[in-house]
mmCIF file of C-alpha atoms and ligand atoms in Angstrom:
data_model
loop_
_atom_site.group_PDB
_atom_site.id
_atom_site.type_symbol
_atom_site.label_atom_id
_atom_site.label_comp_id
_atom_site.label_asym_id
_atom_site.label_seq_id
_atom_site.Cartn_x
_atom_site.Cartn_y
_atom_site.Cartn_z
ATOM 1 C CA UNK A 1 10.192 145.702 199.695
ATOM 2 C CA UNK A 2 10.978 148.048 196.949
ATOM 3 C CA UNK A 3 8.135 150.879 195.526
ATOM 4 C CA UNK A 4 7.241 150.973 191.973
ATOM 5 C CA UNK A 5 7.791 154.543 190.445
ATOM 6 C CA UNK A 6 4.443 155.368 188.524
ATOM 7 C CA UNK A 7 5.832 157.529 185.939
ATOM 8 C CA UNK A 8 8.374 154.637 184.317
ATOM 9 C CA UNK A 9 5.934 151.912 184.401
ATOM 10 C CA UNK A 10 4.524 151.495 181.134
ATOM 11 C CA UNK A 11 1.954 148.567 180.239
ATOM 12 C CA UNK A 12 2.830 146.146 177.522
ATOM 13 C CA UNK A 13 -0.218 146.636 175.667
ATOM 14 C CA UNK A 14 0.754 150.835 176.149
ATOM 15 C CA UNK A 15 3.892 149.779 174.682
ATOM 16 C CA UNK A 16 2.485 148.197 171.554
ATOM 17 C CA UNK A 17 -0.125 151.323 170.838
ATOM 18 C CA UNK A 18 2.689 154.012 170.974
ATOM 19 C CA UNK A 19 4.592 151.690 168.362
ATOM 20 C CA UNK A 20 1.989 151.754 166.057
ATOM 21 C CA UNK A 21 0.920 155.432 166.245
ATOM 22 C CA UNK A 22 4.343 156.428 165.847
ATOM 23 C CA UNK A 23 5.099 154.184 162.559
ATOM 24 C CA UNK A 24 1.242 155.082 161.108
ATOM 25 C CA UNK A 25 2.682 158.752 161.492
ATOM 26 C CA UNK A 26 5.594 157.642 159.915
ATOM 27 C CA UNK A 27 3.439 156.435 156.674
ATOM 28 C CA UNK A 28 1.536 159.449 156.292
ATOM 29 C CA UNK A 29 3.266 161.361 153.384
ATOM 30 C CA UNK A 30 4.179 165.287 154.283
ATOM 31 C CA UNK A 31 3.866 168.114 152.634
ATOM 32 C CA UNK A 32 7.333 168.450 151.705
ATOM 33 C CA UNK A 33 7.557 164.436 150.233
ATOM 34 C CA UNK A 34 8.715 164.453 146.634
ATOM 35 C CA UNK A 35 7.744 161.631 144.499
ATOM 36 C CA UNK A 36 10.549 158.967 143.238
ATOM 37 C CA UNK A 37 11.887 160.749 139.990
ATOM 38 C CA UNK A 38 11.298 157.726 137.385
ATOM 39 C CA UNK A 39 14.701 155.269 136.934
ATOM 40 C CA UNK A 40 16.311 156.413 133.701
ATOM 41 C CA UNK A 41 16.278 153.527 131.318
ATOM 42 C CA UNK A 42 19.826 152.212 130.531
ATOM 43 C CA UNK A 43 22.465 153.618 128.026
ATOM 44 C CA UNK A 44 22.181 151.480 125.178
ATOM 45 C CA UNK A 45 23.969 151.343 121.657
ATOM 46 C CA UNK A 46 23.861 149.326 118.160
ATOM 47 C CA UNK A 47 27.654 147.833 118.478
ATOM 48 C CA UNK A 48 28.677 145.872 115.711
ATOM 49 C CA UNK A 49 30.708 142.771 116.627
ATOM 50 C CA UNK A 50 32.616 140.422 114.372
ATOM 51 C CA UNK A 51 33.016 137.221 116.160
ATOM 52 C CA UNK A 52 34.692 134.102 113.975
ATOM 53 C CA UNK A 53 34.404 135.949 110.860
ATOM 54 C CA UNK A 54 30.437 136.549 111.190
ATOM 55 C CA UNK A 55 29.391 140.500 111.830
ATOM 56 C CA UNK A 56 26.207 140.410 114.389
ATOM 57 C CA UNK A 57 24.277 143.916 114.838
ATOM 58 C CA UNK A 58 23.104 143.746 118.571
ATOM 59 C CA UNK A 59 21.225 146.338 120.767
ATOM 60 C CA UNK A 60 23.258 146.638 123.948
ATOM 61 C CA UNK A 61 23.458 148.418 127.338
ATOM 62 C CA UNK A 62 26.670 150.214 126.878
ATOM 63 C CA UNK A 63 28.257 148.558 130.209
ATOM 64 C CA UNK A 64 27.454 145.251 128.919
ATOM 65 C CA UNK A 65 30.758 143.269 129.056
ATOM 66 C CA UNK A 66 32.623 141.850 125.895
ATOM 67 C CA UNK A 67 31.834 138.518 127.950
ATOM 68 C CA UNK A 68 28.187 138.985 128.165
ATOM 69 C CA UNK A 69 27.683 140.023 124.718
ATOM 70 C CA UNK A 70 29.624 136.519 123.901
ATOM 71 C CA UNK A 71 27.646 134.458 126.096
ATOM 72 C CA UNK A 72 24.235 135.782 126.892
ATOM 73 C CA UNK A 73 23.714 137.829 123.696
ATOM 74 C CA UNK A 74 25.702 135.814 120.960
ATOM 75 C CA UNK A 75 25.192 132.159 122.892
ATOM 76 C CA UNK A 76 28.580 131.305 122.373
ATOM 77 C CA UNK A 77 29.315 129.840 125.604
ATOM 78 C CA UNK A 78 32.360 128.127 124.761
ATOM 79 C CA UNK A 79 33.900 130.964 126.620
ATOM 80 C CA UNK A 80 33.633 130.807 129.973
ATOM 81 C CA UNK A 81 32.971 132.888 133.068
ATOM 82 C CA UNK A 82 35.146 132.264 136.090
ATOM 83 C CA UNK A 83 36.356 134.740 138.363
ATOM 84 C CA UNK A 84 34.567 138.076 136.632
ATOM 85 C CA UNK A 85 37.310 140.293 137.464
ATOM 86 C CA UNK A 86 40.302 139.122 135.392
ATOM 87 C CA UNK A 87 42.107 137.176 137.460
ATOM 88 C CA UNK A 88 41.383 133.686 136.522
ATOM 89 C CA UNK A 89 41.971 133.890 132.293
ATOM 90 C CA UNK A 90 38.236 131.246 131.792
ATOM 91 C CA UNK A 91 37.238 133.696 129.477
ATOM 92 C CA UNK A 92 40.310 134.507 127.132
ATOM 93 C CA UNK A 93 39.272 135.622 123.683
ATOM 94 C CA UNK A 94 41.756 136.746 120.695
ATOM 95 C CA UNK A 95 41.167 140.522 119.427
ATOM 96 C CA UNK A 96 43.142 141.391 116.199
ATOM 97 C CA UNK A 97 45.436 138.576 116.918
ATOM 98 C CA UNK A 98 46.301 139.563 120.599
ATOM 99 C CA UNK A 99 44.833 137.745 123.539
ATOM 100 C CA UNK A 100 42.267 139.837 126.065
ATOM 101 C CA UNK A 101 40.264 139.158 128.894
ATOM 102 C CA UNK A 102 36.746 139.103 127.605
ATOM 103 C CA UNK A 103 35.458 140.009 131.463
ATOM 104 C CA UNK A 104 37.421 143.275 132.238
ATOM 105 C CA UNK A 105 36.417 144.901 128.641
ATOM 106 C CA UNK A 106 33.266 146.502 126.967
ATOM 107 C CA UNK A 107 31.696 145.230 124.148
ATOM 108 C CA UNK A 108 31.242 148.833 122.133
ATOM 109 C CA UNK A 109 35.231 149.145 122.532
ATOM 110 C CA UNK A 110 35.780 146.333 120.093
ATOM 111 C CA UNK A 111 33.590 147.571 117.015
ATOM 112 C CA UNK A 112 35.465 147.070 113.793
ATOM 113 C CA UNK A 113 37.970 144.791 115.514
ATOM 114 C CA UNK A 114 38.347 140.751 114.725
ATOM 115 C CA UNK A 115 37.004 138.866 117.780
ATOM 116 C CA UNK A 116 38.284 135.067 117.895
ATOM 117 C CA UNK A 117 36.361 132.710 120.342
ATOM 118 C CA UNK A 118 37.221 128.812 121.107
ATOM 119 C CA UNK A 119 34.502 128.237 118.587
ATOM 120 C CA UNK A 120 36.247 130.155 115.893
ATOM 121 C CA UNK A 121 39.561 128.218 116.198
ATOM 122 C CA UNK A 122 38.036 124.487 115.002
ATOM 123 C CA UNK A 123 35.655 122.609 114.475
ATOM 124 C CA UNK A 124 34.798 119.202 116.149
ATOM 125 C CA UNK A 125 35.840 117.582 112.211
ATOM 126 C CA UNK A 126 38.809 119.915 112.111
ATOM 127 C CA UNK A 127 40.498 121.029 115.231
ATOM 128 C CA UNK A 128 42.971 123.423 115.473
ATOM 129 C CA UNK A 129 46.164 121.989 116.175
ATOM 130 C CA UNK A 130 46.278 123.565 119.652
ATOM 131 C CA UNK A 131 42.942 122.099 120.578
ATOM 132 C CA UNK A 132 44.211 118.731 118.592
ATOM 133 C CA UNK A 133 47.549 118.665 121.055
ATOM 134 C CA UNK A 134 45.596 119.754 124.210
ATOM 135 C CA UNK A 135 43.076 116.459 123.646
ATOM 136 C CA UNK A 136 46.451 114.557 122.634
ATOM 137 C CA UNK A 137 47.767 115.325 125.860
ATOM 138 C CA UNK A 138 44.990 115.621 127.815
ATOM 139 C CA UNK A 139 45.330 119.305 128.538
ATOM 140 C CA UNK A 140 42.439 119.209 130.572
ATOM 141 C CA UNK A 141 40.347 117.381 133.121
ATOM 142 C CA UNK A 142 36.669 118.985 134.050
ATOM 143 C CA UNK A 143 37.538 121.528 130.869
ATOM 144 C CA UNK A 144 36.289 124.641 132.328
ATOM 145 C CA UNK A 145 39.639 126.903 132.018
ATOM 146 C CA UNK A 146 40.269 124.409 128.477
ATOM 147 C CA UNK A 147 38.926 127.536 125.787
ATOM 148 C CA UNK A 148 41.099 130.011 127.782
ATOM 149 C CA UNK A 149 43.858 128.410 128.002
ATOM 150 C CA UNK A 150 43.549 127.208 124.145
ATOM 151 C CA UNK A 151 43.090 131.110 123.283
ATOM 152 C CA UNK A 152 46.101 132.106 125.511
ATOM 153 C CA UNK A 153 48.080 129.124 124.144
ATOM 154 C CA UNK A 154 47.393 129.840 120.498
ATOM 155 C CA UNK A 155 48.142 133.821 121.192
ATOM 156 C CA UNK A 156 51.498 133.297 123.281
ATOM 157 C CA UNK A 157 53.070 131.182 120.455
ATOM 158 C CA UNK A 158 52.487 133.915 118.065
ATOM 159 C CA UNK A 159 53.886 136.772 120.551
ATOM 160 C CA UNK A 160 56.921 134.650 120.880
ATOM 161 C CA UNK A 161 57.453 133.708 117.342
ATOM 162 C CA UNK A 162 56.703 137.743 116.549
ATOM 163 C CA UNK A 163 59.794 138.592 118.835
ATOM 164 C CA UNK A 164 57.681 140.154 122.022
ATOM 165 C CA UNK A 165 59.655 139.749 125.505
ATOM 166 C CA UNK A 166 58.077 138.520 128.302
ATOM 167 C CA UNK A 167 59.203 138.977 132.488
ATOM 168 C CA UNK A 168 61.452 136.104 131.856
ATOM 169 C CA UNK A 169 63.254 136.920 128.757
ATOM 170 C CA UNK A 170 67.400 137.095 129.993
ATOM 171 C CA UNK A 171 68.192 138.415 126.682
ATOM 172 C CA UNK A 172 66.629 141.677 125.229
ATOM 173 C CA UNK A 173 68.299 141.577 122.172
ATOM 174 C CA UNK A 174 67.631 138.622 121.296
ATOM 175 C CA UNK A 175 64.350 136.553 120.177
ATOM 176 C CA UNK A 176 62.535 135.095 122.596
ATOM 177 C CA UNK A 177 63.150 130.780 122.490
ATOM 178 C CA UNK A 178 59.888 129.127 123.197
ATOM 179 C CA UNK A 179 60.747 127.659 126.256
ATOM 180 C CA UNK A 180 59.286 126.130 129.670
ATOM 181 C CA UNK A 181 60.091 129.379 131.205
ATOM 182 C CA UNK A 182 58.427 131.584 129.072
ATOM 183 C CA UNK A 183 55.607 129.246 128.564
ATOM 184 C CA UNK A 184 54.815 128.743 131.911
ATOM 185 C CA UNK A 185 55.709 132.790 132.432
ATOM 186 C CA UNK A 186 53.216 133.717 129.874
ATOM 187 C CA UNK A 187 50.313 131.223 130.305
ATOM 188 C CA UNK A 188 50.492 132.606 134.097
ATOM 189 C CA UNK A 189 47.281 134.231 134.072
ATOM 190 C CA UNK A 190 45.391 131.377 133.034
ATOM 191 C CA UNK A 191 44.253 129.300 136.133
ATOM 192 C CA UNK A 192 43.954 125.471 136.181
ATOM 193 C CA UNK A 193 41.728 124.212 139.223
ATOM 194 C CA UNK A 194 42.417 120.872 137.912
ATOM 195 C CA UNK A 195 46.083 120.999 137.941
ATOM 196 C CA UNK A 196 46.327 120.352 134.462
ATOM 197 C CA UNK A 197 49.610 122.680 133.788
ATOM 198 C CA UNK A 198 51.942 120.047 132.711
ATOM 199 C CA UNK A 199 49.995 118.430 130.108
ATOM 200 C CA UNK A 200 49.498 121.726 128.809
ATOM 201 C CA UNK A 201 52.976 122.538 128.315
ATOM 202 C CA UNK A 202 53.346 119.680 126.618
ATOM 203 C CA UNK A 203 50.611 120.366 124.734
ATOM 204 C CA UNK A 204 52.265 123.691 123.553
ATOM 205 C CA UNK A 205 55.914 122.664 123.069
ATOM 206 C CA UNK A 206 53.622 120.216 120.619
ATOM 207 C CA UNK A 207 52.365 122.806 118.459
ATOM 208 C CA UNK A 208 55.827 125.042 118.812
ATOM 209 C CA UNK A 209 57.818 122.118 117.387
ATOM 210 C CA UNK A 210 54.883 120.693 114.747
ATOM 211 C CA UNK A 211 53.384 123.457 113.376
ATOM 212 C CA UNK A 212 55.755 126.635 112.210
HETATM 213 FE FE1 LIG B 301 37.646 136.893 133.084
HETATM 214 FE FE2 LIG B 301 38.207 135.256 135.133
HETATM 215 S S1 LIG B 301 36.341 135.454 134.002
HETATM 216 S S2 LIG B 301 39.553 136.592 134.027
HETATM 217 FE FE1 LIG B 302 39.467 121.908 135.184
HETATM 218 FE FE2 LIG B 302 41.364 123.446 134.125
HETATM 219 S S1 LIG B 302 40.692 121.519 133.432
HETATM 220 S S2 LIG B 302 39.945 123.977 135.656
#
C-alpha cells in the first residue's frame, strides 16, 4: 500500500482559496501603477474631393481610404469593396483620366484632382457607351466587379489610343493595336468571380470599333 506524503497533498477547497488570494492581490493597484494615458483622438483633415464634377468638403481621419470616403462618407456605393488590398480591381475609380485602385490610396492625396466613379460615367437614361456595350453583351452576371471593370475598361481604351505600352506590346515603336492581347493583358487586374471575361472583351472591342 503506498503512503501519502503530507507536504504535497493539498485540499481542493485549499486549492481554490490560494487562487483567489493570489488574483485579489493581483487587483490591488501598487504604488508604482500609472494610470492609462488618455487615447489620442484621430488625425483628421478638411480634404476637398471632386467626385463626378461635384466638390464635397468632408471632415476626415487622415488614414481614411479614397474607398471609404466614396462609400461610407460620399454614399456612392456604386464602387465596390472586394478584396481591400488591391488585388481584386471591385473598386476601380478614374483620377485625372488614369485608372487607380480606390482601396490602396488616401483620400487627402487626391485634393484638387478629378475623381470619376461608375456613377459619373452615365446615367440610367444615358449610359456611357462602355456601360451600354457591357449590358449589350452581358458583361456581367451577379455585377459586383461590373463598375470596376467599366472604369478599367473605359481607362485602358484611352491608354491605348494615347500610345502607352503595356507587358504585351511586341513592338515599342510602334502604337499599341487594341487587341485581345492587350485587352485581356491590361484588364488583368480586374477579377471576374462570375467568369464573365469574354463578354467583356467583346464588350470592349465594341466600344474600340464604335466609338473613336
Ligand atoms: Fe480594391 Fe480589391 S477592393 S483592389
Ligand atoms: Fe460577378 Fe464579375 S459579374 S464578379
Amino acid at each position: 500500500m503506498s503512503k501519502r506524503v503530507p507536504d504535497l497533498e493539498l485540499s481542493r477547497r485549499g486549492l481554490l482559496v490560494a487562487g483567489a488570494a493570489g488574483a485579489a492581490a493581483a487587483a490591488v493597484p501598487t504604488a508604482e501603477a500609472q494610470p492609462r494615458p488618455a487615447a489620442a483622438a484621430p488625425p483628421s483633415a478638411k480634404v476637398a474631393l471632386s467626385v463626378n464634377g461635384t466638390t464635397h468638403t468632408l471632415e476626415l481621419d487622415t488614414r481614411t481610404t479614397l474607398l471609404d470616403a466614396l462609400r461610407e462618407h460620399l454614399r456612392l456605393t456604386g464602387t465596390k469593396k472586394g478584396c481591400d488590398h488591391g488585388q481584386c480591381g471591385a473598386c476601380t475609380v478614374i483620377v485625372d483620366g488614369q485608372r487607380i485602385n480606390s482601396c490602396l490610396t488616401l483620400a487627402v492625396m487626391h485634393q484638387g484632382e478629378s475623381i470619376t466613379t461608375i456613377e459619373g460615367l452615365g446615367t440610367p437614361d444615358k449610359l456611357h457607351p462602355m456601360q451600354a456595350a457591357f449590358v449589350r453583351h452581358d458583361g456581367y452576371q451577379c455585377g459586383y466587379c461590373t463598375p470596376g471593370q467599366i472604369c478599367s475598361a473605359v481607362s485602358v481604351l484611352a491608354e491605348i489610343r494615347a500610345g502607352i505600352p503595356s507587358h504585351v506590346t511586341g513592338d515599342l515603336t510602334a502604337a499599341p493595336r487594341i487587341s485581345n492581347a492587350e485587352m485581356r493583358e491590361r484588364m488583368s487586374g480586374n477579377i471576374c468571380r462570375c467568369g464573365a471575361y469574354s463578354n467583356i472583351l467583346e464588350a470592349m472591342a465594341d466600344v474600340a470599333e464604335n466609338h473613336a
